Amino acid sequence: MSFKVLLCGGSGLLGQELLRNIPEGVEVWAPSSTEINISNKAVVLDELRSYQPSLIINAAAYTNVDAAEENQDLAYAVNRDGPENLGLYAVEAGVSVIHISTDYVFGGEKCTPYIETDAPNPINVYGKSKLAGERALQQVCEKSLILRTSWLFGEYGDSFIRRFIVLMFEEESIDVVSDQYSALTRTDALSAYIWLVAERIRLCLPILWGVVHFSGGKLCSKYDLVKEVFHILMQENGNLKCKVVNPVSHDFFKNTARRPFFSLLKTNENSIRLLSFGNYEKMNKSVLKIYRELILENKTIIGK
């Protein structure tokens, strides 16, 4: 009998990685947001009672940080009510929830990595709604694991690195914020960790429920990351239209939402061994894979 997993957010960056690495003996249903609106309690309970998953993985979220300031109701519906509704079913059915959260639950006041017991202090609606989701889930479902992560990057789906790769073939110069710091987390590392936890749940092995930090670990700014990508692509193709990557202050873009200046997460020691392929210094292969895919998708946009 297969181990049935409901995956919410299967079309996202992490969701696509999870779907590409489904372990043997696991059946995954990854409905779209139109098939299951997780903010609708009645729909969630009805659909999940029909499917009867053994585990719920929630990678769905409203992640547009600036738009959340203007769409607070929607952000809270997805990021708070969604996890709560999934947790209500989990308690009813006696199953578990793995929920993905964010470093943005912290305000950036520290200068050392945040640990799981640090008091959250989000400074934007996105972070506040994600924290509300963590708390709502924990209040209704004891068997929940909340994985906080940061700056996801993978070979599949949209990411800020993919967007900057496109810009390097369209713009002569790129401005990137250099005074906000966190860590890049590869989706293959996080996906591997999630499936390991799922296997422990399937085998009824002990799980430390609660909040766990899983992040790339190496402190960097997005400017550091984009500069690294720039160097990788310059070695691959010297005909980039972009000739310079400029470091700029956080207030250069006049964003609607504030971002924390420092949100580095101290990764749980049990997760460290999986991060050997999560370090941004080892992302050359993925960057080049994305670059080559973009060329095949749209040769008129990407440099010749």
PDB file of N, CA and C in Angstrom, residues 14 16 33 47 67 72-73 80 90 95 99 129 137 156 190 208 214 228 237 242 276-277 279 285-286 298 301:
ATOM      1  N   LEU A  14       9.836  25.117  -4.770  1.00  0.00           N
ATOM      2  CA  LEU A  14      10.092  23.919  -3.972  1.00  0.00           C
ATOM      3  C   LEU A  14       9.179  22.777  -4.393  1.00  0.00           C
ATOM      4  N   GLN A  16       7.955  21.937  -7.282  1.00  0.00           N
ATOM      5  CA  GLN A  16       8.429  21.236  -8.481  1.00  0.00           C
ATOM      6  C   GLN A  16       9.599  20.319  -8.157  1.00  0.00           C
ATOM      7  N   SER A  33      -4.207  25.425  -6.984  1.00  0.00           N
ATOM      8  CA  SER A  33      -4.958  26.267  -6.048  1.00  0.00           C
ATOM      9  C   SER A  33      -6.422  26.394  -6.456  1.00  0.00           C
ATOM     10  N   GLU A  47     -12.278  17.754   0.426  1.00  0.00           N
ATOM     11  CA  GLU A  47     -11.338  17.130  -0.513  1.00  0.00           C
ATOM     12  C   GLU A  47     -10.386  16.170   0.192  1.00  0.00           C
ATOM     13  N   ALA A  67       3.275  43.254  -2.707  1.00  0.00           N
ATOM     14  CA  ALA A  67       1.831  43.210  -2.966  1.00  0.00           C
ATOM     15  C   ALA A  67       1.041  42.856  -1.716  1.00  0.00           C
ATOM     16  N   GLN A  72      -3.705  42.508   2.097  1.00  0.00           N
ATOM     17  CA  GLN A  72      -3.514  41.858   3.388  1.00  0.00           C
ATOM     18  C   GLN A  72      -4.499  40.714   3.601  1.00  0.00           C
ATOM     19  N   ASP A  73      -5.739  40.902   3.204  1.00  0.00           N
ATOM     20  CA  ASP A  73      -6.740  39.851   3.404  1.00  0.00           C
ATOM     21  C   ASP A  73      -6.346  38.573   2.666  1.00  0.00           C
ATOM     22  N   ARG A  80      -2.141  32.244   6.621  1.00  0.00           N
ATOM     23  CA  ARG A  80      -2.596  31.916   7.990  1.00  0.00           C
ATOM     24  C   ARG A  80      -3.717  30.885   7.961  1.00  0.00           C
ATOM     25  N   ALA A  90      -5.688  17.390   9.605  1.00  0.00           N
ATOM     26  CA  ALA A  90      -4.658  16.488  10.113  1.00  0.00           C
ATOM     27  C   ALA A  90      -5.024  15.939  11.486  1.00  0.00           C
ATOM     28  N   VAL A  95      -3.101  12.520  11.146  1.00  0.00           N
ATOM     29  CA  VAL A  95      -1.916  12.556  10.291  1.00  0.00           C
ATOM     30  C   VAL A  95      -1.080  13.793  10.614  1.00  0.00           C
ATOM     31  N   HIS A  99       5.115  22.027   7.117  1.00  0.00           N
ATOM     32  CA  HIS A  99       4.736  23.361   6.632  1.00  0.00           C
ATOM     33  C   HIS A  99       5.987  24.208   6.403  1.00  0.00           C
ATOM     34  N   SER A 129       1.930  37.520   8.249  1.00  0.00           N
ATOM     35  CA  SER A 129       0.945  36.500   7.862  1.00  0.00           C
ATOM     36  C   SER A 129       1.547  35.102   7.949  1.00  0.00           C
ATOM     37  N   LEU A 137      -1.309  26.913  12.910  1.00  0.00           N
ATOM     38  CA  LEU A 137      -1.090  25.482  12.700  1.00  0.00           C
ATOM     39  C   LEU A 137      -0.701  24.794  13.999  1.00  0.00           C
ATOM     40  N   TYR A 156      14.246  24.449 -11.222  1.00  0.00           N
ATOM     41  CA  TYR A 156      12.887  24.396 -11.749  1.00  0.00           C
ATOM     42  C   TYR A 156      12.056  25.510 -11.135  1.00  0.00           C
ATOM     43  N   LEU A 190      16.576  21.184   0.407  1.00  0.00           N
ATOM     44  CA  LEU A 190      15.377  21.229   1.236  1.00  0.00           C
ATOM     45  C   LEU A 190      14.430  20.086   0.888  1.00  0.00           C
ATOM     46  N   LEU A 208      10.865  15.191  15.945  1.00  0.00           N
ATOM     47  CA  LEU A 208      10.854  16.347  16.833  1.00  0.00           C
ATOM     48  C   LEU A 208       9.960  17.410  16.203  1.00  0.00           C
ATOM     49  N   PHE A 214      16.075  25.577   8.338  1.00  0.00           N
ATOM     50  CA  PHE A 214      16.816  24.901   7.272  1.00  0.00           C
ATOM     51  C   PHE A 214      17.192  25.945   6.235  1.00  0.00           C
ATOM     52  N   GLU A 228      28.092  36.589  -8.342  1.00  0.00           N
ATOM     53  CA  GLU A 228      28.611  35.246  -8.606  1.00  0.00           C
ATOM     54  C   GLU A 228      28.013  34.671  -9.891  1.00  0.00           C
ATOM     55  N   ASN A 237      29.694  32.691 -21.563  1.00  0.00           N
ATOM     56  CA  ASN A 237      29.318  33.478 -22.737  1.00  0.00           C
ATOM     57  C   ASN A 237      29.755  34.918 -22.519  1.00  0.00           C
ATOM     58  N   CYS A 242      24.851  42.690 -20.302  1.00  0.00           N
ATOM     59  CA  CYS A 242      25.211  43.292 -19.019  1.00  0.00           C
ATOM     60  C   CYS A 242      26.731  43.313 -18.865  1.00  0.00           C
ATOM     61  N   SER A 276      25.701  20.118   1.887  1.00  0.00           N
ATOM     62  CA  SER A 276      26.916  20.059   1.089  1.00  0.00           C
ATOM     63  C   SER A 276      26.626  20.430  -0.357  1.00  0.00           C
ATOM     64  N   PHE A 277      25.371  20.242  -0.793  1.00  0.00           N
ATOM     65  CA  PHE A 277      25.003  20.668  -2.137  1.00  0.00           C
ATOM     66  C   PHE A 277      24.020  21.827  -2.077  1.00  0.00           C
ATOM     67  N   ASN A 279      25.216  24.996  -0.876  1.00  0.00           N
ATOM     68  CA  ASN A 279      26.009  26.199  -0.789  1.00  0.00           C
ATOM     69  C   ASN A 279      25.993  26.937  -2.115  1.00  0.00           C
ATOM     70  N   LYS A 285      26.591  24.619 -11.832  1.00  0.00           N
ATOM     71  CA  LYS A 285      25.883  23.688 -12.704  1.00  0.00           C
ATOM     72  C   LYS A 285      24.439  24.108 -12.912  1.00  0.00           C
ATOM     73  N   SER A 286      23.774  24.521 -11.828  1.00  0.00           N
ATOM     74  CA  SER A 286      22.366  24.910 -11.946  1.00  0.00           C
ATOM     75  C   SER A 286      22.202  26.205 -12.721  1.00  0.00           C
ATOM     76  N   ASN A 298      13.742  30.900 -25.605  1.00  0.00           N
ATOM     77  CA  ASN A 298      13.519  32.186 -26.279  1.00  0.00           C
ATOM     78  C   ASN A 298      14.837  32.737 -26.796  1.00  0.00           C
ATOM     79  N   ILE A 301      15.375  36.618 -27.102  1.00  0.00           N
ATOM     80  CA  ILE A 301      15.621  37.461 -25.926  1.00  0.00           C
ATOM     81  C   ILE A 301      17.008  37.213 -25.360  1.00  0.00           C
TER      82      ILE A 301
END
